[in-house]
Short mmCIF file of C-alpha atoms in Angstrom, two decimals:
data_model
loop_
_atom_site.label_atom_id
_atom_site.label_comp_id
_atom_site.label_asym_id
_atom_site.label_seq_id
_atom_site.Cartn_x
_atom_site.Cartn_y
_atom_site.Cartn_z
CA MET I 2 45.78 -114.59 99.22
CA SER I 3 43.53 -117.22 98.15
CA ALA I 4 39.62 -118.40 97.91
CA GLY I 5 37.90 -121.27 99.01
CA GLY I 6 34.15 -122.83 99.43
CA PRO I 7 32.00 -124.48 96.54
CA GLY I 8 33.54 -123.74 93.38
CA PHE I 9 36.72 -122.70 94.88
CA GLU I 10 39.65 -124.62 96.64
CA THR I 11 41.98 -122.44 98.42
CA GLY I 12 45.71 -121.83 96.87
CA SER I 13 48.94 -122.24 98.02
CA GLY I 14 48.85 -119.81 100.69
CA GLU I 15 46.68 -121.19 102.79
CA PRO I 16 47.35 -124.98 104.77
CA GLU I 17 45.32 -127.79 103.48
CA GLU I 18 43.53 -128.84 106.97
CA ASP I 19 42.29 -125.08 107.19
CA ARG I 20 40.76 -125.05 103.66
CA PRO I 21 36.83 -123.68 104.18
CA LYS I 22 34.19 -126.85 103.32
CA GLY I 23 30.99 -125.81 101.63
CA SER I 24 28.04 -127.74 101.41
CA LEU I 25 25.28 -128.26 98.79
CA ARG I 26 23.15 -126.36 100.90
CA THR I 27 25.41 -122.82 100.39
CA ALA I 28 25.18 -123.92 96.40
CA LEU I 29 21.48 -123.85 96.43
CA ALA I 30 21.77 -120.61 98.52
CA GLY I 31 23.46 -119.15 95.42
CA LEU I 32 20.59 -119.57 92.53
CA THR I 33 20.37 -116.41 90.95
CA THR I 34 17.12 -114.76 89.55
CA ARG I 35 16.83 -116.51 86.78
CA GLY I 36 17.56 -119.98 88.42
CA ARG I 37 14.92 -119.21 91.04
CA SER I 38 12.68 -118.47 88.63
CA PHE I 39 13.18 -121.80 86.55
CA LEU I 40 12.62 -123.41 89.80
CA ALA I 41 9.55 -121.90 91.06
CA ALA I 42 7.96 -122.26 87.44
CA GLY I 43 9.09 -126.07 87.52
CA LEU I 44 7.30 -127.06 90.79
CA ALA I 45 4.50 -125.06 89.54
CA ALA I 46 4.07 -126.39 86.34
CA ALA I 47 4.86 -130.19 88.02
CA VAL I 48 1.65 -129.23 90.69
CA CYS I 49 -0.58 -128.29 87.78
CA ALA I 50 0.49 -131.37 85.53
CA TYR I 51 -0.51 -133.76 88.39
CA VAL I 52 -3.81 -131.96 89.29
CA LEU I 53 -5.30 -131.97 85.65
CA GLY I 54 -3.36 -135.05 84.67
CA GLN I 55 -0.99 -133.53 82.13
CA SER I 56 2.05 -135.56 81.40
CA ASP I 57 3.32 -133.43 78.93
CA LEU I 58 3.34 -130.41 81.13
CA LEU I 59 4.76 -132.40 83.91
CA ARG I 60 7.55 -133.03 81.82
CA VAL I 61 8.15 -129.56 80.80
CA GLY I 62 8.01 -128.81 84.90
CA LEU I 63 10.66 -131.36 85.61
CA LEU I 64 12.82 -130.09 83.06
CA LEU I 65 12.34 -126.31 84.51
CA ALA I 66 13.01 -127.46 87.83
CA VAL I 67 15.78 -129.88 87.25
CA LEU I 68 18.06 -127.19 85.35
CA PRO I 69 18.98 -124.94 88.23
CA LEU I 70 19.33 -127.92 90.21
CA VAL I 71 22.03 -129.79 88.02
CA CYS I 72 23.84 -126.41 87.64
CA ALA I 73 24.24 -125.90 91.34
CA LEU I 74 25.28 -129.29 91.67
CA VAL I 75 27.91 -129.21 88.82
CA LEU I 76 29.04 -125.71 90.28
CA TYR I 77 29.64 -127.34 93.54
CA ARG I 78 31.37 -130.16 92.29
CA THR I 79 33.71 -128.38 89.98
CA ARG I 80 36.75 -127.14 92.07
CA TYR I 81 38.52 -124.84 90.93
CA ARG I 82 42.24 -123.86 92.73
CA VAL I 83 42.25 -119.94 92.13
CA SER I 84 45.20 -117.65 93.62
CA GLY I 85 45.39 -114.07 94.23
CA SER I 86 47.57 -111.10 95.04
CA ARG I 87 47.66 -107.59 95.21
CA ARG I 88 50.16 -104.93 94.90
CA LEU I 89 49.90 -100.73 95.10
CA SER I 90 51.97 -98.40 93.40
CA PRO I 91 52.81 -96.45 95.69
CA GLY I 92 51.34 -97.70 98.72
CA ARG I 93 51.89 -94.39 100.60
CA VAL I 94 50.55 -91.18 98.34
CA PRO I 95 50.01 -87.21 99.11
CA ALA I 96 46.46 -86.51 99.19
CA GLY I 97 45.01 -85.49 95.95
CA SER I 98 47.62 -87.93 94.20
CA GLU I 99 46.25 -91.43 92.65
CA SER I 100 47.84 -94.76 93.23
CA ARG I 101 47.54 -97.74 91.21
CA VAL I 102 46.63 -100.90 92.34
CA HIS I 103 47.40 -104.15 90.62
CA LEU I 104 45.36 -107.44 90.98
CA ARG I 105 46.83 -110.50 89.75
CA ILE I 106 44.40 -114.07 89.51
CA GLU I 107 46.37 -117.25 89.06
CA ASN I 108 44.56 -120.41 88.08
CA VAL I 109 47.02 -123.29 90.12
CA SER I 110 44.47 -126.41 89.03
CA ARG I 111 44.40 -128.49 86.36
CA LEU I 112 40.98 -127.47 84.70
CA SER I 113 39.99 -124.46 83.08
CA THR I 114 38.13 -121.98 85.03
CA GLY I 115 34.57 -120.68 83.63
CA LEU I 116 33.54 -116.84 83.48
CA LEU I 117 35.26 -115.09 86.70
CA MET I 118 33.92 -111.80 88.05
CA LEU I 119 36.48 -110.03 89.94
CA GLN I 120 34.97 -107.42 92.47
CA ASP I 121 37.82 -105.46 94.96
CA ARG I 122 36.21 -103.94 97.98
CA VAL I 123 37.42 -100.09 98.57
CA PRO I 124 36.17 -97.43 100.63
CA TYR I 125 33.58 -94.94 98.99
CA VAL I 126 36.29 -91.86 99.28
CA LEU I 127 38.54 -93.78 96.98
CA GLY I 128 35.84 -93.82 94.06
CA PRO I 129 33.66 -96.76 92.88
CA ARG I 130 34.43 -100.45 93.45
CA PRO I 131 36.27 -101.99 90.65
CA ARG I 132 34.84 -104.63 88.78
CA PHE I 133 36.25 -106.81 85.75
CA VAL I 134 35.28 -109.78 83.77
CA LEU I 135 37.90 -112.94 83.08
CA ASP I 136 36.35 -115.11 80.67
CA ARG I 137 38.46 -118.23 80.72
CA VAL I 138 41.35 -118.80 83.03
CA GLU I 139 43.53 -121.76 81.45
CA ALA I 140 45.16 -124.08 83.60
CA GLY I 141 48.49 -122.76 84.84
CA GLY I 142 47.10 -119.33 83.72
CA ARG I 143 47.41 -115.89 85.15
CA ARG I 144 45.31 -112.87 84.49
CA GLU I 145 46.44 -109.15 85.53
CA VAL I 146 44.21 -106.23 85.77
CA SER I 147 44.24 -102.84 87.59
CA TYR I 148 42.63 -99.87 88.58
CA ARG I 149 43.42 -96.70 90.03
CA VAL I 150 42.19 -94.91 93.36
CA ARG I 151 42.29 -91.47 94.45
CA SER I 152 41.58 -89.51 97.68
CA ASP I 153 41.63 -85.93 98.48
CA LEU I 154 41.19 -86.48 102.44
CA ARG I 155 44.18 -88.21 104.33
CA GLY I 156 44.15 -91.53 106.19
CA ARG I 157 44.54 -94.79 105.91
CA TYR I 158 42.16 -96.79 103.97
CA PRO I 159 41.85 -100.77 103.54
CA LEU I 160 41.54 -102.54 100.27
CA GLY I 161 39.81 -105.55 99.67
CA PRO I 162 39.20 -108.62 100.15
CA LEU I 163 39.09 -109.33 96.89
CA GLN I 164 35.91 -111.40 95.40
CA LEU I 165 35.78 -113.63 92.69
CA ARG I 166 32.02 -114.56 91.33
CA LEU I 167 31.78 -117.79 89.64
CA THR I 168 28.36 -118.48 87.32
CA ASP I 169 27.37 -121.47 85.09
CA PRO I 170 26.84 -120.81 81.18
CA PHE I 171 22.96 -120.47 81.87
CA GLY I 172 23.26 -117.92 84.66
CA MET I 173 21.44 -120.28 86.80
CA CYS I 174 23.51 -120.07 89.74
CA GLU I 175 26.12 -117.68 91.01
CA LEU I 176 28.73 -118.24 94.08
CA THR I 177 30.80 -115.48 95.42
CA ARG I 178 33.91 -116.34 97.65
CA SER I 179 36.23 -113.47 99.23
CA PHE I 180 39.86 -114.07 99.79
CA SER I 181 41.64 -113.28 103.37
CA ALA I 182 44.12 -110.65 102.82
CA TYR I 183 43.54 -107.38 102.25
CA ASP I 184 46.09 -104.22 101.96
CA THR I 185 46.19 -100.70 103.22
CA LEU I 186 46.85 -97.54 101.36
CA THR I 187 47.93 -94.68 103.23
CA VAL I 188 47.15 -91.21 101.93
CA ILE I 189 49.36 -88.48 103.66
CA PRO I 190 49.13 -84.89 103.66
CA ARG I 191 50.37 -82.49 101.14
CA VAL I 192 53.95 -81.61 100.93
CA SER I 193 55.26 -78.55 99.75
CA ALA I 194 58.47 -77.56 98.41
CA LEU I 195 59.92 -74.57 100.82
CA PRO I 196 62.84 -72.26 99.94
CA ALA I 197 66.07 -72.76 102.23
CA ILE I 198 66.24 -70.12 104.98
CA ARG I 199 68.23 -68.77 107.88
CA LEU I 200 66.67 -68.28 110.88
CA THR I 201 67.93 -65.84 113.36
CA GLY I 202 69.32 -68.20 116.30
CA GLU I 203 69.38 -71.60 114.30
CA SER I 204 72.38 -73.15 112.91
CA LEU I 205 72.42 -75.53 109.64
CA GLY I 206 72.07 -79.05 110.13
CA TYR I 207 75.87 -79.51 108.79
CA GLY I 208 77.40 -75.94 108.49
CA ASP I 209 79.20 -74.07 111.02
CA GLY I 210 76.97 -74.46 113.89
CA ARG I 211 76.99 -77.69 114.17
CA GLN I 212 77.84 -79.57 117.22
CA ARG I 213 80.28 -82.42 118.28
CA SER I 214 80.10 -85.06 120.65
CA LEU I 215 82.85 -85.33 123.30
CA ALA I 216 85.86 -86.84 121.31
CA LEU I 217 88.59 -88.09 124.31
CA ALA I 218 91.93 -87.90 123.30
CA GLY I 219 93.90 -89.95 125.72
CA GLU I 220 94.02 -93.92 126.08
CA ASP I 221 93.46 -93.67 129.76
CA ASP I 222 90.32 -91.02 129.56
CA VAL I 223 88.89 -92.85 126.63
CA ILE I 224 84.79 -93.52 127.22
CA PRO I 225 84.39 -97.13 125.47
CA ARG I 226 81.44 -98.66 124.56
CA GLY I 227 80.46 -102.13 124.15
CA TYR I 228 80.88 -103.85 120.38
CA ARG I 229 78.43 -104.10 117.93
CA TYR I 230 78.40 -105.81 115.11
CA GLY I 231 80.10 -104.40 111.99
CA ASP I 232 82.28 -102.14 114.10
CA ASP I 233 85.72 -102.05 113.23
CA LEU I 234 87.99 -104.25 115.17
CA ARG I 235 90.71 -101.71 114.90
CA ARG I 236 88.66 -99.88 117.29
CA VAL I 237 89.00 -102.24 120.13
CA HIS I 238 89.51 -101.02 123.32
CA TRP I 239 91.50 -104.11 125.02
CA ARG I 240 92.03 -102.78 128.48
CA SER I 241 88.49 -101.68 128.84
CA THR I 242 87.88 -105.54 126.94
CA ALA I 243 89.89 -106.90 130.04
CA ARG I 244 88.34 -104.79 132.65
CA TYR I 245 84.64 -105.34 131.90
CA GLY I 246 84.96 -108.53 130.41
CA GLU I 247 83.00 -107.93 126.88
CA LEU I 248 84.27 -106.57 124.04
CA MET I 249 84.83 -102.93 124.09
CA VAL I 250 85.33 -100.58 121.00
CA ARG I 251 86.35 -96.86 121.52
CA ARG I 252 84.18 -94.20 120.44
CA GLU I 253 84.95 -91.57 117.69
CA GLU I 254 84.23 -88.18 117.33
CA GLN I 255 80.71 -87.99 115.41
CA PRO I 256 79.20 -84.75 113.97
CA GLN I 257 75.92 -83.58 116.11
CA ARG I 258 73.01 -82.81 113.79
CA ALA I 259 71.26 -79.71 114.67
CA ARG I 260 67.75 -80.45 116.12
CA CYS I 261 64.56 -78.92 115.22
CA THR I 262 61.22 -80.03 116.92
CA VAL I 263 57.87 -79.15 114.72
CA LEU I 264 54.79 -78.66 116.86
CA LEU I 265 51.48 -79.33 116.09
CA ASP I 266 48.42 -77.96 117.80
CA THR I 267 45.62 -80.35 117.51
CA ARG I 268 43.18 -79.19 120.14
CA LEU I 269 39.72 -79.66 119.08
CA VAL I 270 38.93 -75.97 121.00
CA ALA I 271 41.79 -74.58 118.65
CA HIS I 272 40.16 -75.18 115.31
CA ASP I 273 37.02 -74.91 113.65
CA GLY I 274 35.86 -76.17 110.84
CA ALA I 275 36.57 -80.11 109.15
CA GLY I 276 37.19 -80.97 105.33
CA PRO I 277 40.57 -80.50 103.10
CA ASP I 278 39.98 -76.94 103.21
CA SER I 279 39.35 -76.57 106.89
CA GLY I 280 42.48 -74.71 109.16
CA PHE I 281 43.34 -77.98 110.69
CA GLU I 282 44.23 -79.85 107.28
CA TRP I 283 46.14 -76.77 106.48
CA ALA I 284 48.30 -76.87 109.55
CA VAL I 285 48.41 -80.74 109.42
CA SER I 286 49.98 -79.99 105.74
CA ALA I 287 52.15 -77.54 106.62
CA CYS I 288 53.44 -79.18 109.44
CA ALA I 289 54.49 -81.85 107.11
CA SER I 290 56.14 -80.08 104.62
CA ALA I 291 58.26 -78.30 107.64
CA LEU I 292 59.39 -81.56 108.83
CA VAL I 293 60.47 -82.93 105.40
CA HIS I 294 61.99 -79.49 104.49
CA MET I 295 64.05 -79.59 107.70
CA LEU I 296 65.12 -83.18 107.23
CA GLU I 297 66.35 -82.70 103.96
CA ARG I 298 68.64 -80.03 105.30
CA GLY I 299 70.36 -82.30 107.31
CA TYR I 300 68.47 -81.82 110.79
CA THR I 301 67.26 -84.52 113.21
CA VAL I 302 63.83 -83.96 113.88
CA ARG I 303 60.79 -84.81 115.53
CA LEU I 304 56.81 -84.52 115.52
CA LEU I 305 55.57 -83.01 119.10
CA THR I 306 51.65 -82.88 119.54
CA ASP I 307 49.83 -80.78 122.22
CA THR I 308 49.32 -84.28 124.19
CA GLY I 309 52.72 -84.53 124.83
CA SER I 310 53.40 -87.36 122.22
CA SER I 311 56.65 -87.23 120.41
CA VAL I 312 57.46 -88.93 116.79
CA PRO I 313 59.48 -91.09 116.52
CA GLY I 314 60.30 -91.01 120.29
CA ASP I 315 62.92 -93.80 119.90
CA GLY I 316 65.94 -91.93 119.61
CA SER I 317 67.41 -89.10 122.28
CA ASP I 318 64.90 -87.05 123.75
CA GLY I 319 62.35 -88.46 120.98
CA PHE I 320 64.67 -87.33 117.73
CA ALA I 321 65.29 -89.23 114.99
CA GLY I 322 68.28 -91.02 115.11
CA ALA I 323 71.30 -91.31 112.48
CA SER I 324 71.33 -90.09 108.84
CA GLN I 325 70.20 -93.55 107.68
CA GLU I 326 67.26 -93.43 109.44
CA SER I 327 65.78 -90.21 108.21
CA ALA I 328 63.93 -91.96 105.32
CA ASP I 329 62.44 -94.30 108.09
CA ALA I 330 61.74 -91.61 110.47
CA ALA I 331 60.47 -89.15 107.39
CA GLY I 332 57.62 -92.34 107.04
CA LEU I 333 57.11 -92.75 110.36
CA MET I 334 55.65 -89.23 110.86
CA MET I 335 54.18 -89.01 107.42
CA ASP I 336 52.05 -91.80 108.68
CA THR I 337 51.28 -90.43 112.04
CA LEU I 338 50.28 -87.37 110.61
CA ALA I 339 48.12 -89.16 108.03
CA VAL I 340 45.82 -90.49 110.59
CA ILE I 341 46.06 -87.73 113.22
CA ASP I 342 42.89 -85.89 114.43
CA HIS I 343 41.72 -83.40 116.79
CA SER I 344 42.59 -84.24 120.79
CA ASP I 345 40.48 -83.20 123.64
CA ASP I 346 43.26 -81.67 125.62
CA GLY I 347 42.43 -77.64 126.54
CA GLY I 348 46.14 -76.26 126.88
CA LEU I 349 49.51 -76.95 125.79
CA SER I 350 51.36 -77.46 128.94
CA ARG I 351 52.06 -81.17 128.11
CA ALA I 352 54.04 -80.01 124.82
CA TYR I 353 55.53 -77.27 126.94
CA ASP I 354 56.69 -80.21 129.86
CA VAL I 355 58.42 -82.31 126.94
CA LEU I 356 60.55 -79.16 125.46
CA ARG I 357 61.25 -78.06 128.88
CA GLY I 358 63.31 -81.14 129.51
CA GLY I 359 64.95 -81.06 126.39
CA SER I 360 68.02 -79.25 124.84
CA GLU I 361 68.23 -76.31 122.90
CA GLY I 362 67.47 -76.13 119.15
CA LEU I 363 65.00 -74.91 116.40
CA LEU I 364 61.20 -74.75 117.18
CA ILE I 365 58.69 -74.29 114.48
CA ALA I 366 55.11 -74.37 115.83
CA PHE I 367 51.80 -74.22 113.92
CA LEU I 368 49.00 -73.15 116.19
CA GLY I 369 45.27 -72.72 116.55
CA ASP I 370 43.42 -70.36 118.52
CA LEU I 371 45.10 -69.45 121.72
CA SER I 372 43.70 -68.08 124.89
CA GLU I 373 46.01 -65.14 126.82
CA GLU I 374 46.49 -68.64 129.34
CA GLN I 375 47.79 -70.82 126.54
CA ALA I 376 49.83 -67.85 124.77
CA ALA I 377 51.77 -67.23 127.82
CA VAL I 378 52.53 -71.13 127.45
CA VAL I 379 54.06 -71.13 124.10
CA ALA I 380 55.59 -67.87 124.93
CA ARG I 381 57.39 -69.73 127.99
CA MET I 382 58.44 -72.68 125.32
CA ARG I 383 61.05 -69.96 123.57
CA GLN I 384 63.16 -70.24 126.71
CA ARG I 385 64.53 -73.55 125.96
CA THR I 386 64.95 -72.98 122.03
CA GLY I 387 67.69 -71.12 119.95
CA ALA I 388 65.10 -70.26 117.41
CA ALA I 389 61.10 -70.26 117.68
CA VAL I 390 58.85 -69.90 114.66
CA ALA I 391 54.97 -69.67 115.24
CA PHE I 392 52.30 -69.58 112.49
CA VAL I 393 49.26 -69.00 114.54
CA LEU I 394 45.29 -69.38 112.35
CA ASP I 395 43.48 -67.20 113.21
CA THR I 396 40.05 -69.29 113.10
CA ALA I 397 37.60 -66.58 113.18
CA ALA I 398 39.05 -65.97 109.90
CA TRP I 399 39.00 -69.19 108.45
CA ALA I 400 35.48 -69.94 109.69
CA ALA I 401 34.21 -66.64 107.76
CA GLY I 402 36.71 -67.44 105.19
CA ARG I 403 37.80 -64.03 105.01
CA SER I 404 41.62 -63.08 104.68
CA ASP I 405 41.09 -58.96 104.76
CA ALA I 406 42.68 -58.42 108.44
CA PRO I 407 43.48 -60.48 111.17
CA SER I 408 41.20 -60.35 114.34
CA PRO I 409 42.33 -58.21 117.45
CA GLN I 410 42.49 -61.18 119.29
CA THR I 411 45.13 -62.77 116.88
CA GLU I 412 47.24 -59.56 117.07
CA GLU I 413 47.07 -59.65 120.64
CA ARG I 414 48.41 -63.78 120.82
CA LEU I 415 50.97 -62.36 117.96
CA ARG I 416 52.06 -59.58 119.89
CA MET I 417 53.10 -61.35 123.13
CA LEU I 418 54.89 -64.12 120.85
CA ARG I 419 57.09 -61.43 119.50
CA GLU I 420 57.75 -60.28 122.99
CA ALA I 421 58.77 -63.09 123.95
CA GLY I 422 61.19 -63.74 121.22
CA TRP I 423 59.40 -65.70 118.78
CA THR I 424 58.89 -65.02 115.15
CA ALA I 425 55.16 -65.10 114.94
CA LEU I 426 53.03 -65.00 111.82
CA GLY I 427 49.44 -64.95 111.38
CA VAL I 428 47.92 -67.50 109.06
CA PRO I 429 44.85 -66.18 106.88
CA PRO I 430 42.67 -68.79 104.60
CA GLY I 431 44.23 -69.41 101.21
CA VAL I 432 47.29 -68.41 102.20
CA ALA I 433 50.37 -70.42 100.60
CA LEU I 434 52.97 -72.08 103.02
CA ILE I 435 56.00 -71.16 100.95
CA ASP I 436 54.93 -67.17 101.19
CA LEU I 437 54.70 -67.22 105.19
CA TRP I 438 57.87 -69.35 105.05
CA ARG I 439 59.57 -66.21 102.88
CA HIS I 440 58.01 -64.06 105.47
CA ALA I 441 59.05 -65.64 108.36
CA ASP I 442 62.70 -65.30 107.08
CA ARG I 443 62.07 -61.27 106.24
CA GLN I 444 60.42 -60.76 109.99
CA SER I 445 63.62 -62.60 111.30
CA SER I 446 66.41 -60.66 109.25
CA ALA I 447 64.42 -57.22 109.69
CA ALA I 448 63.62 -57.20 113.66
CA GLY I 449 66.14 -60.42 115.23
CA PRO I 450 63.91 -62.25 117.74
CA PHE I 451 61.07 -59.51 117.88
CA ALA I 452 58.72 -58.97 115.29
CA GLY I 453 57.61 -55.17 116.34
CA SER I 454 53.83 -54.68 114.64
CA THR I 455 54.42 -56.54 111.75
CA THR I 456 50.93 -58.34 110.74
CA GLY I 457 52.47 -61.71 109.37
CA GLY I 458 50.44 -63.43 106.94
CA TRP I 459 48.07 -60.44 106.16
CA SER I 460 49.52 -57.67 103.73
#
């Protein structure tokens, strides 16, 4: 990135013809309070000297008036080619963690710069706006400074543009110019490490329960596919190549990773309150923890919301692709959760339609307040899954800040889900996800798909 205008010339990052051209009027507009005071005092002294006929006072007035004008002219005629860059380390951080921003300023002109004041624009939630003073940067020299940013709220925050402020030695004139580039800091939800558990009806990602794609052994029975760059030439199926007129290769038997869908209920009517300690933020953080945990266990995972949107959404049925794509898929899902917000949908029917058209797998749901109708929709989701675990937030308890016992409505919704085969747990305020995760394991092992009358997150 580069800064341009009076007192600055653009760096190598900007074409010559695109360099912004300053004017003397812009330089005069940069007069500081001191410079304007000197100019006003000089003009007033000159007027008084003319009226009173005092030549000595006239010379003093001219000196006072000319000094800020000369400083502005010198600053206008002085050209510095300054380039700058910004680097985030890291560029994606969990909420509550710090990221360091590294700034580098390089003087690419043949002249040494004067006093430079450096300021970077940051949102107020990341902390105060950082300011640095660079005394002098020699020709071809560079300076590096850094600062830290931290946010307790997830989201995507722009950093920049970077601003440079140039002043004359007398402080009469000051010019501020901005670089054009900016960067984005992504604050993702907090992720909790979860223990490995075996839920009833689900299979390990690469364990005994994994499925395999069809392996056709017969030469005449093989189903080939088109050649892709990097395929082994020994797998070329010449008969199909001759038939289709293009290079075809044999399919090989590949292990099919177990699937897991993580459902997040973002309905505005299902959640109450806002802020880092709200129930909705707990659900988002828990959803992120479950996604990361299942990916680490070897599953192909997708994030599904009540609106029916699926992330990553570019694989089969919206799941992540091959194992080498897991890191990219995790990053995409974390970026989605960083900016996810309440939806205006009133029901979960769209999510049910997506699940109804997919294949069996593990379903983990983080749900808000459920009406009787929506609880019935969630209960039907169990029919297309190998195992289903639901964490249901009691919005009344979260709003009141109490965790003594679930409300009767929440108890009734949990009973409906358990009768449908869910492992259903209530989520009181202040509970840790790892405790609920272990509770789900005990409930699933003790009662199979039915949970009886246990009360989930409440002891």
